[in-house]
Amino acid sequence: MPGITDPKINDYLMKLSLEDDPLVLEMERLARENDFPIVDRLVGRLLYLLTKLKAPRLVVELGSGYGYSAYWFAKAIGTGKVILTDNEEDNIAYAETIFGKAGLSEKASFHAGDAVGIASGYRDIDLLFIDIDKHQYPGAIKSLLPNLAENALVIADNTLWYGRVTGKNRDRDTLGIKKFNKFMFGNADFFSTLLPLRDGVLIAYKIR
Amino acid sequence: MPGITDPKINDYLMKLSLEDDPLVLEMERLARENDFPIVDRLVGRLLYLLTKLKAPRLVVELGSGYGYSAYWFAKAIGTGKVILTDNEEDNIAYAETIFGKAGLSEKASFHAGDAVGIASGYRDIDLLFIDIDKHQYPGAIKSLLPNLAENALVIADNTLWYGRVTGKNRDRDTLGIKKFNKFMFGNADFFSTLLPLRDGVLIAYKIR
C-alpha cells in the first residue's frame, strides 16, 4: 500500500498553516486524544477556500462527526446554512456546543440519525460534503442527485482511502470508494478532480 | 529530497482523468517530446474547476509557456478573458495557433515579453496565475498586489519545487519559493492553501 503525500511535505504544509482559532485547536486536540477521524487542518482550509469561492446558500454534510469540517464551512459561508448529520447523538451535541461558543449556531442545523435520509429532505443543495462509511458513497451520491442545485459542488473525503484504491483490496469500503470515483469521473453531469491531500479529496462541479 | 505524491497514486489519478480534447492531447504530447515544462493534466483540471467556481472576468498569466494552462482557463472562463505572457515569441505564437484551432482566440490576448511588466498594465485582475522563474515569485506578487481585484484568486505553480522547500537548499529558486509561500500564508489579506498536487499548487483567496 503506497503512502499518499511524503510526510516531510505534509510537515512543511502544516507549518505554513498556522492557526489561532481556539475552537479549531480544541477540536484538533480532541481528535488526537481520542483518535477520532477528522479531516485535518489542511483539508479544513481547503473547504474554507472553496466555500468562499462557491458562496453556497445550503451546505449539507453527510457524516459530520463532531463538527470539525462543518466549522470550516460555517466560518466561510456568509449568509448560507450548514446542515450537520451524524449517527451519534454525542457527536452532534458536541458540535452544537462548539458552534454555540463560536457564535455560529444560526448558520447551522444539527441532526442525529441517518445522513442520507436526513439530506434527502433538502432541495437545491449547493455544496454536498460526503464523509460517511466508505461503502455508502456510491449509493449516497446516486440517491441525492435530484437534490443538488445547478452548478453544485460535491466534495468527498477519503477518496484515496489510505492509498488502497491503487491495489487489489476487495473489502467493501475500498470497492465503494473506487466505484464512487469512477462514477464521478465518468458522469458527464460532473467535472471532477481528486486532490492527493491527506486521504484524498474529490471535488466535483455539477455542469448541468 | 522527498518526493511529493506517491507515483502509484499519481497513476491512479491520471487514469481517472481521461481526456478526449485533441488539442489538450497535442500539447501534452509536445511537452513530452520536447521535455517542456507544463502543468500536467491534473493541475489543468484543477484550474478549470477553480475557474468555473470563480467565474473571473480577467485572468492574467505570468509565464504561459505555449499556452497549456491558459487553454484550461479559456475553456472554463465563460465571458471573461485570459492574458497570456511569455518571454519566448515562439511559445506565444504556438499558443495563438492552438487557441485559433479551438475557436478560443477571442477569449485570449497574447503577449511576448516581460510577464510582470505586461501584467502591470492590467487592473482588477480576478485571477492571477504565476508560473515564471521561481526566484521572481516574491517580487512579482508584491508588485502586482495593487492590480488585484477584490476577492481575487492567486494560483502559483511549483510551490513545492520538487520538494526542495523542505530541505536546506540555498539556491535562489528554492529560496524564492520558500519566501513566496511564507509571504502568502503570512499576509492577512490572503487566505492561502497549498496543495501537494504535482509540484505544488498554491491557491490564495484575497480577503480584502
CSV table of C-alpha atoms in Angstrom, one decimal:
chain,number,residue,atom,x,y,z
A,1,MET,CA,0.0,0.0,0.0
A,2,PRO,CA,1.6,3.3,-1.0
A,3,GLY,CA,1.6,6.4,1.1
A,4,ILE,CA,-0.1,9.4,-0.5
A,5,THR,CA,2.0,12.5,0.3
A,6,ASP,CA,5.5,12.4,1.6
A,7,PRO,CA,5.5,13.1,5.4
A,8,LYS,CA,8.1,15.9,5.0
A,9,ILE,CA,5.9,17.7,2.6
A,10,ASN,CA,3.0,17.3,4.9
A,11,ASP,CA,5.0,18.8,7.8
A,12,TYR,CA,6.0,21.7,5.6
A,13,LEU,CA,2.4,22.4,4.7
A,14,MET,CA,1.3,22.1,8.4
A,15,LYS,CA,4.0,24.6,9.5
A,16,LEU,CA,2.7,27.1,6.9
A,17,SER,CA,-0.9,26.7,8.1
A,18,LEU,CA,-0.7,28.4,11.5
A,19,GLU,CA,-4.0,28.5,13.4
A,20,ASP,CA,-5.1,30.8,16.2
A,21,ASP,CA,-8.8,29.9,16.5
A,22,PRO,CA,-9.1,28.3,19.9
A,23,LEU,CA,-12.0,26.2,18.8
A,24,VAL,CA,-10.2,24.8,15.8
A,25,LEU,CA,-7.3,24.0,18.2
A,26,GLU,CA,-9.7,22.4,20.7
A,27,MET,CA,-11.3,20.1,18.1
A,28,GLU,CA,-7.9,19.1,16.7
A,29,ARG,CA,-6.7,18.3,20.2
A,30,LEU,CA,-9.8,16.2,20.9
A,31,ALA,CA,-9.3,14.3,17.7
A,32,ARG,CA,-5.7,13.5,18.6
A,33,GLU,CA,-6.6,12.4,22.2
A,34,ASN,CA,-9.4,10.2,21.1
A,35,ASP,CA,-8.0,9.1,17.8
A,36,PHE,CA,-11.2,10.4,16.2
A,37,PRO,CA,-11.1,10.7,12.4
A,38,ILE,CA,-11.4,14.3,11.3
A,39,VAL,CA,-10.4,15.9,8.0
A,40,ASP,CA,-7.2,17.7,9.1
A,41,ARG,CA,-6.4,21.4,9.1
A,42,LEU,CA,-5.1,21.3,5.5
A,43,VAL,CA,-8.4,19.9,4.3
A,44,GLY,CA,-10.3,22.3,6.6
A,45,ARG,CA,-8.6,25.2,5.0
A,46,LEU,CA,-9.4,23.9,1.5
A,47,LEU,CA,-13.0,23.6,2.5
A,48,TYR,CA,-12.9,27.2,3.7
A,49,LEU,CA,-11.4,28.4,0.5
A,50,LEU,CA,-13.8,26.5,-1.7
A,51,THR,CA,-16.8,27.8,0.3
A,52,LYS,CA,-15.5,31.4,-0.1
A,53,LEU,CA,-15.4,30.8,-3.9
A,54,LYS,CA,-18.7,29.0,-4.2
A,55,ALA,CA,-20.7,31.2,-1.8
A,56,PRO,CA,-23.3,28.4,-1.2
A,57,ARG,CA,-26.6,29.1,0.4
A,58,LEU,CA,-27.0,25.5,1.5
A,59,VAL,CA,-24.2,23.1,2.5
A,60,VAL,CA,-25.3,19.6,3.5
A,61,GLU,CA,-22.8,17.3,5.2
A,62,LEU,CA,-23.2,13.5,5.2
A,63,GLY,CA,-21.2,12.4,8.3
A,64,SER,CA,-20.2,15.5,10.4
A,65,GLY,CA,-18.5,13.7,13.2
A,66,TYR,CA,-18.4,16.3,15.9
A,67,GLY,CA,-18.4,19.2,13.5
A,68,TYR,CA,-14.8,19.9,12.5
A,69,SER,CA,-15.4,20.2,8.8
A,70,ALA,CA,-18.8,21.9,9.4
A,71,TYR,CA,-17.0,24.5,11.4
A,72,TRP,CA,-14.8,25.4,8.5
A,73,PHE,CA,-17.8,25.6,6.2
A,74,ALA,CA,-19.7,27.8,8.7
A,75,LYS,CA,-16.8,30.2,9.2
A,76,ALA,CA,-16.7,30.8,5.4
A,77,ILE,CA,-20.4,30.7,4.5
A,78,GLY,CA,-21.6,34.2,4.8
A,79,THR,CA,-25.4,34.2,4.7
A,80,GLY,CA,-25.9,30.5,4.0
A,81,LYS,CA,-26.5,27.5,6.3
A,82,VAL,CA,-24.7,24.2,7.0
A,83,ILE,CA,-26.7,21.1,7.8
A,84,LEU,CA,-24.8,18.7,10.1
A,85,THR,CA,-25.7,15.0,10.2
A,86,ASP,CA,-24.2,12.1,12.2
A,87,ASN,CA,-25.3,8.8,13.6
A,88,GLU,CA,-24.0,9.6,17.1
A,89,GLU,CA,-26.1,11.9,19.3
A,90,ASP,CA,-23.0,12.7,21.3
A,91,ASN,CA,-21.1,14.0,18.3
A,92,ILE,CA,-23.9,16.2,17.2
A,93,ALA,CA,-24.3,17.5,20.8
A,94,TYR,CA,-20.6,18.4,20.9
A,95,ALA,CA,-20.8,20.2,17.6
A,96,GLU,CA,-23.8,22.2,18.9
A,97,THR,CA,-21.7,23.3,21.9
A,98,ILE,CA,-18.7,24.3,19.7
A,99,PHE,CA,-20.9,26.3,17.3
A,100,GLY,CA,-22.6,28.0,20.2
A,101,LYS,CA,-19.3,29.0,21.7
A,102,ALA,CA,-18.2,30.4,18.3
A,103,GLY,CA,-21.5,32.3,17.8
A,104,LEU,CA,-22.2,30.2,14.7
A,105,SER,CA,-25.4,28.4,15.8
A,106,GLU,CA,-27.6,30.4,13.5
A,107,LYS,CA,-25.5,29.2,10.5
A,108,ALA,CA,-26.1,25.6,11.2
A,109,SER,CA,-28.8,22.9,11.7
A,110,PHE,CA,-27.9,19.8,13.7
A,111,HIS,CA,-29.3,16.3,13.1
A,112,ALA,CA,-28.5,12.9,14.6
A,113,GLY,CA,-29.6,10.0,12.5
A,114,ASP,CA,-29.2,8.5,9.0
A,115,ALA,CA,-27.2,11.1,7.0
A,116,VAL,CA,-28.6,10.3,3.6
A,117,GLY,CA,-32.2,10.1,4.9
A,118,ILE,CA,-31.9,13.5,6.5
A,119,ALA,CA,-30.1,15.0,3.5
A,120,SER,CA,-32.9,13.8,1.2
A,121,GLY,CA,-35.2,16.2,2.9
A,122,TYR,CA,-33.3,19.2,1.5
A,123,ARG,CA,-33.6,20.5,-2.1
A,124,ASP,CA,-31.2,22.7,-4.0
A,125,ILE,CA,-28.1,21.7,-2.2
A,126,ASP,CA,-25.3,23.9,-3.3
A,127,LEU,CA,-22.5,22.0,-1.6
A,128,LEU,CA,-22.7,18.4,-0.6
A,129,PHE,CA,-19.9,17.1,1.6
A,130,ILE,CA,-19.6,13.3,1.9
A,131,ASP,CA,-17.7,11.7,4.8
A,132,ILE,CA,-19.9,8.7,5.8
A,133,ASP,CA,-18.9,5.0,5.7
A,134,LYS,CA,-17.0,4.4,2.6
A,135,HIS,CA,-19.1,1.7,1.1
A,136,GLN,CA,-22.1,4.0,1.2
A,137,TYR,CA,-20.6,6.7,-1.1
A,138,PRO,CA,-21.9,5.4,-4.4
A,139,GLY,CA,-25.5,4.9,-3.1
A,140,ALA,CA,-25.4,8.2,-1.4
A,141,ILE,CA,-24.5,10.3,-4.4
A,142,LYS,CA,-26.9,8.4,-6.7
A,143,SER,CA,-29.8,8.9,-4.3
A,144,LEU,CA,-29.1,12.6,-3.7
A,145,LEU,CA,-28.5,13.6,-7.4
A,146,PRO,CA,-32.0,15.1,-7.6
A,147,ASN,CA,-31.4,17.2,-4.5
A,148,LEU,CA,-28.4,19.0,-6.0
A,149,ALA,CA,-28.7,22.6,-7.2
A,150,GLU,CA,-27.4,23.7,-10.6
A,151,ASN,CA,-23.6,24.0,-10.5
A,152,ALA,CA,-23.5,22.3,-7.1
A,153,LEU,CA,-20.2,21.3,-5.7
A,154,VAL,CA,-19.7,17.8,-4.4
A,155,ILE,CA,-16.7,17.3,-2.0
A,156,ALA,CA,-15.9,13.8,-0.8
A,157,ASP,CA,-13.2,12.9,1.8
A,158,ASN,CA,-11.1,9.7,1.9
A,159,THR,CA,-11.3,9.1,-1.8
A,160,LEU,CA,-7.8,7.6,-1.9
A,161,TRP,CA,-8.7,5.5,1.2
A,162,TYR,CA,-5.1,5.2,2.6
A,163,GLY,CA,-3.9,4.5,-1.0
A,164,ARG,CA,-5.9,1.3,-1.1
A,165,VAL,CA,-7.6,2.4,-4.3
A,166,THR,CA,-4.4,1.6,-6.2
A,167,GLY,CA,-4.3,-2.0,-5.0
A,168,LYS,CA,-6.2,-5.2,-5.2
A,169,ASN,CA,-8.2,-4.9,-1.9
A,170,ARG,CA,-11.7,-6.3,-2.2
A,171,ASP,CA,-13.1,-5.1,1.0
A,172,ARG,CA,-16.4,-3.2,0.7
A,173,ASP,CA,-15.0,0.2,1.7
A,174,THR,CA,-12.2,0.1,-0.9
A,175,LEU,CA,-14.6,-1.1,-3.6
A,176,GLY,CA,-17.1,1.6,-2.6
A,177,ILE,CA,-14.5,4.4,-3.0
A,178,LYS,CA,-13.3,3.0,-6.3
A,179,LYS,CA,-16.8,2.8,-7.6
A,180,PHE,CA,-17.6,6.3,-6.4
A,181,ASN,CA,-14.5,7.8,-8.0
A,182,LYS,CA,-15.3,6.0,-11.3
A,183,PHE,CA,-18.9,7.2,-11.2
A,184,MET,CA,-18.0,10.8,-10.5
A,185,PHE,CA,-15.2,11.0,-13.2
A,186,GLY,CA,-17.4,9.1,-15.7
A,187,ASN,CA,-20.6,11.1,-15.3
A,188,ALA,CA,-21.0,13.8,-17.9
A,189,ASP,CA,-23.0,15.9,-15.4
A,190,PHE,CA,-19.9,16.5,-13.4
A,191,PHE,CA,-16.4,17.9,-13.9
A,192,SER,CA,-14.3,16.1,-11.3
A,193,THR,CA,-10.8,16.3,-9.8
A,194,LEU,CA,-9.3,14.3,-7.0
A,195,LEU,CA,-6.6,16.0,-4.9
A,196,PRO,CA,-3.9,13.9,-3.2
A,197,LEU,CA,-4.3,16.0,0.0
A,198,ARG,CA,-4.4,14.0,3.3
A,199,ASP,CA,-6.5,10.9,2.4
A,200,GLY,CA,-7.8,12.2,-0.9
A,201,VAL,CA,-10.4,14.9,-1.6
A,202,LEU,CA,-12.6,14.5,-4.6
A,203,ILE,CA,-14.1,17.8,-5.8
A,204,ALA,CA,-16.8,17.7,-8.5
A,205,TYR,CA,-18.5,20.6,-10.1
A,206,LYS,CA,-22.0,19.9,-11.5
A,207,ILE,CA,-22.1,21.2,-15.0
A,208,ARG,CA,-25.8,20.8,-15.6
B,1,MET,CA,14.9,15.4,-1.3
B,2,PRO,CA,11.4,13.8,-0.7
B,3,GLY,CA,9.0,13.0,-3.5
B,4,ILE,CA,5.7,14.8,-3.2
B,5,THR,CA,2.9,12.3,-4.2
B,6,ASP,CA,3.4,8.5,-4.4
B,7,PRO,CA,3.8,7.6,-8.1
B,8,LYS,CA,1.1,4.9,-7.8
B,9,ILE,CA,-1.4,7.5,-6.6
B,10,ASN,CA,-0.5,9.7,-9.5
B,11,ASP,CA,-1.1,6.9,-11.9
B,12,TYR,CA,-4.5,6.2,-10.4
B,13,LEU,CA,-5.4,9.9,-10.7
B,14,MET,CA,-4.2,10.1,-14.3
B,15,LYS,CA,-6.3,7.0,-15.2
B,16,LEU,CA,-9.4,8.6,-13.8
B,17,SER,CA,-8.7,11.8,-15.7
B,18,LEU,CA,-9.5,10.7,-19.3
B,19,GLU,CA,-9.2,13.3,-21.9
B,20,ASP,CA,-10.6,13.5,-25.4
B,21,ASP,CA,-9.8,17.1,-26.4
B,22,PRO,CA,-7.3,16.6,-29.3
B,23,LEU,CA,-5.7,20.0,-28.6
B,24,VAL,CA,-5.0,19.1,-24.9
B,25,LEU,CA,-3.6,15.8,-26.1
B,26,GLU,CA,-1.4,17.6,-28.8
B,27,MET,CA,0.0,20.0,-26.2
B,28,GLU,CA,0.7,17.1,-23.8
B,29,ARG,CA,2.5,15.1,-26.5
B,30,LEU,CA,4.6,18.2,-27.4
B,31,ALA,CA,5.5,18.6,-23.8
B,32,ARG,CA,6.7,15.0,-23.5
B,33,GLU,CA,8.6,15.1,-26.8
B,34,ASN,CA,10.4,18.3,-26.0
B,35,ASP,CA,10.7,17.9,-22.3
B,36,PHE,CA,8.9,21.2,-22.0
B,37,PRO,CA,7.6,22.0,-18.5
B,38,ILE,CA,3.8,22.3,-18.4
B,39,VAL,CA,1.4,22.0,-15.5
B,40,ASP,CA,0.0,18.5,-16.1
B,41,ARG,CA,-3.5,17.3,-16.8
B,42,LEU,CA,-4.3,17.0,-13.1
B,43,VAL,CA,-3.4,20.6,-12.5
B,44,GLY,CA,-5.1,21.7,-15.7
B,45,ARG,CA,-8.3,20.1,-14.5
B,46,LEU,CA,-8.0,21.9,-11.1
B,47,LEU,CA,-7.5,25.2,-12.9
B,48,TYR,CA,-10.6,24.5,-15.0
B,49,LEU,CA,-12.7,23.7,-11.9
B,50,LEU,CA,-11.4,26.8,-10.0
B,51,THR,CA,-12.2,29.0,-13.0
B,52,LYS,CA,-15.8,27.6,-13.1
B,53,LEU,CA,-16.2,28.4,-9.4
B,54,LYS,CA,-14.6,31.9,-9.6
B,55,ALA,CA,-16.1,33.0,-12.9
B,56,PRO,CA,-13.4,35.6,-13.4
B,57,ARG,CA,-13.7,38.3,-15.9
B,58,LEU,CA,-9.9,38.8,-16.2
B,59,VAL,CA,-7.3,36.0,-15.8
B,60,VAL,CA,-3.6,37.1,-16.1
B,61,GLU,CA,-0.9,34.5,-16.5
B,62,LEU,CA,2.7,35.2,-15.6
B,63,GLY,CA,4.6,32.7,-17.7
B,64,SER,CA,2.3,30.9,-20.1
B,65,GLY,CA,4.8,28.7,-21.9
B,66,TYR,CA,3.0,27.7,-25.1
B,67,GLY,CA,-0.5,28.0,-23.5
B,68,TYR,CA,-1.4,24.7,-21.8
B,69,SER,CA,-2.6,26.3,-18.6
B,70,ALA,CA,-4.2,29.2,-20.4
B,71,TYR,CA,-6.1,26.7,-22.6
B,72,TRP,CA,-7.8,25.2,-19.4
B,73,PHE,CA,-8.6,28.7,-18.2
B,74,ALA,CA,-10.0,29.8,-21.5
B,75,LYS,CA,-12.2,26.6,-21.8
B,76,ALA,CA,-13.8,27.4,-18.4
B,77,ILE,CA,-14.0,31.2,-18.5
B,78,GLY,CA,-17.4,32.0,-20.0
B,79,THR,CA,-17.4,35.7,-20.9
B,80,GLY,CA,-14.0,36.6,-19.4
B,81,LYS,CA,-10.6,36.9,-21.0
B,82,VAL,CA,-7.2,35.3,-20.4
B,83,ILE,CA,-4.0,37.3,-20.8
B,84,LEU,CA,-1.0,35.1,-21.9
B,85,THR,CA,2.6,36.3,-21.3
B,86,ASP,CA,5.8,34.6,-22.1
B,87,ASN,CA,9.4,35.6,-22.8
B,88,GLU,CA,9.6,33.5,-25.9
B,89,GLU,CA,7.9,34.7,-29.1
B,90,ASP,CA,7.8,31.1,-30.4
B,91,ASN,CA,5.8,29.9,-27.4
B,92,ILE,CA,3.3,32.7,-27.7
B,93,ALA,CA,2.9,32.1,-31.5
B,94,TYR,CA,2.2,28.4,-30.8
B,95,ALA,CA,-0.4,29.3,-28.2
B,96,GLU,CA,-2.1,31.6,-30.7
B,97,THR,CA,-2.3,28.8,-33.2
B,98,ILE,CA,-3.8,26.4,-30.7
B,99,PHE,CA,-6.3,28.9,-29.5
B,100,GLY,CA,-7.2,29.6,-33.1
B,101,LYS,CA,-7.8,25.9,-33.8
B,102,ALA,CA,-10.0,25.7,-30.7
B,103,GLY,CA,-12.1,28.8,-31.6
B,104,LEU,CA,-10.9,30.4,-28.4
B,105,SER,CA,-8.9,33.3,-29.8
B,106,GLU,CA,-11.5,35.9,-28.7
B,107,LYS,CA,-11.1,34.8,-25.1
B,108,ALA,CA,-7.4,35.5,-25.0
B,109,SER,CA,-4.7,38.1,-25.5
B,110,PHE,CA,-1.2,37.1,-26.4
B,111,HIS,CA,2.0,38.9,-25.3
B,112,ALA,CA,5.6,38.1,-25.7
B,113,GLY,CA,7.9,39.9,-23.3
B,114,ASP,CA,8.4,40.5,-19.6
B,115,ALA,CA,5.4,38.9,-17.8
B,116,VAL,CA,5.3,41.2,-14.7
B,117,GLY,CA,5.7,44.3,-16.9
B,118,ILE,CA,2.9,43.3,-19.2
B,119,ALA,CA,0.7,42.2,-16.3
B,120,SER,CA,1.1,45.6,-14.5
B,121,GLY,CA,-0.8,47.2,-17.4
B,122,TYR,CA,-4.0,45.4,-16.2
B,123,ARG,CA,-6.2,46.5,-13.3
B,124,ASP,CA,-8.8,44.4,-11.4
B,125,ILE,CA,-7.2,41.1,-12.1
B,126,ASP,CA,-9.6,38.4,-10.8
B,127,LEU,CA,-7.3,35.5,-11.2
B,128,LEU,CA,-3.5,35.8,-11.3
B,129,PHE,CA,-1.6,32.7,-12.3
B,130,ILE,CA,2.1,32.6,-11.5
B,131,ASP,CA,4.5,30.3,-13.3
B,132,ILE,CA,7.6,32.3,-14.1
B,133,ASP,CA,11.2,31.8,-12.9
B,134,LYS,CA,10.9,30.7,-9.3
B,135,HIS,CA,13.2,33.4,-7.8
B,136,GLN,CA,10.8,36.0,-9.3
B,137,TYR,CA,7.7,34.9,-7.4
B,138,PRO,CA,8.1,37.2,-4.3
B,139,GLY,CA,8.8,40.3,-6.3
B,140,ALA,CA,6.0,39.5,-8.8
B,141,ILE,CA,3.2,39.2,-6.2
B,142,LYS,CA,4.4,42.2,-4.3
B,143,SER,CA,4.5,44.5,-7.4
B,144,LEU,CA,1.1,43.2,-8.6
B,145,LEU,CA,-0.9,43.5,-5.3
B,146,PRO,CA,-2.4,46.8,-6.4
B,147,ASN,CA,-3.6,45.2,-9.6
B,148,LEU,CA,-5.7,42.5,-8.0
B,149,ALA,CA,-9.5,42.8,-7.8
B,150,GLU,CA,-11.4,42.4,-4.6
B,151,ASN,CA,-11.6,38.6,-3.7
B,152,ALA,CA,-9.1,37.8,-6.4
B,153,LEU,CA,-7.6,34.4,-6.7
B,154,VAL,CA,-3.9,33.9,-6.9
B,155,ILE,CA,-2.7,30.5,-8.1
B,156,ALA,CA,1.0,29.7,-8.2
B,157,ASP,CA,2.6,26.6,-9.7
B,158,ASN,CA,5.7,24.8,-8.5
B,159,THR,CA,5.3,26.0,-4.9
B,160,LEU,CA,6.8,22.7,-3.5
B,161,TRP,CA,9.7,23.0,-6.0
B,162,TYR,CA,10.4,19.2,-6.3
B,163,GLY,CA,10.2,19.0,-2.5
B,164,ARG,CA,13.2,21.2,-2.1
B,165,VAL,CA,11.3,23.6,0.1
B,166,THR,CA,11.6,21.1,2.9
B,167,GLY,CA,15.4,21.0,2.8
B,168,LYS,CA,18.4,23.2,3.2
B,169,ASN,CA,18.9,24.2,-0.4
B,170,ARG,CA,20.1,27.8,-0.7
B,171,ASP,CA,19.8,28.3,-4.5
B,172,ARG,CA,17.8,31.3,-5.5
B,173,ASP,CA,14.8,29.5,-6.9
B,174,THR,CA,14.2,27.4,-3.7
B,175,LEU,CA,14.7,30.5,-1.6
B,176,GLY,CA,12.3,32.4,-3.8
B,177,ILE,CA,9.6,29.8,-3.5
B,178,LYS,CA,10.0,29.5,0.3
B,179,LYS,CA,9.8,33.3,0.7
B,180,PHE,CA,6.8,33.4,-1.6
B,181,ASN,CA,4.9,30.7,0.4
B,182,LYS,CA,5.7,32.4,3.7
B,183,PHE,CA,4.6,35.8,2.3
B,184,MET,CA,1.3,34.4,1.1
B,185,PHE,CA,0.5,32.4,4.2
B,186,GLY,CA,1.6,35.2,6.5
B,187,ASN,CA,-0.3,38.0,4.7
B,188,ALA,CA,-3.6,38.8,6.4
B,189,ASP,CA,-5.0,40.0,3.0
B,190,PHE,CA,-5.0,36.4,1.8
B,191,PHE,CA,-6.4,33.1,2.9
B,192,SER,CA,-3.9,30.5,1.4
B,193,THR,CA,-3.7,26.8,0.9
B,194,LEU,CA,-1.0,24.8,-0.8
B,195,LEU,CA,-2.0,21.5,-2.5
B,196,PRO,CA,0.5,18.7,-2.9
B,197,LEU,CA,-0.6,18.2,-6.4
B,198,ARG,CA,2.2,17.5,-9.0
B,199,ASP,CA,4.9,20.1,-8.0
B,200,GLY,CA,2.7,22.0,-5.5
B,201,VAL,CA,-0.1,24.5,-6.3
B,202,LEU,CA,-0.6,27.4,-4.0
B,203,ILE,CA,-4.1,28.9,-4.1
B,204,ALA,CA,-4.8,32.1,-2.3
B,205,TYR,CA,-8.1,33.9,-1.9
B,206,LYS,CA,-7.9,37.7,-1.4
B,207,ILE,CA,-10.0,38.5,1.6
B,208,ARG,CA,-9.9,42.3,1.3
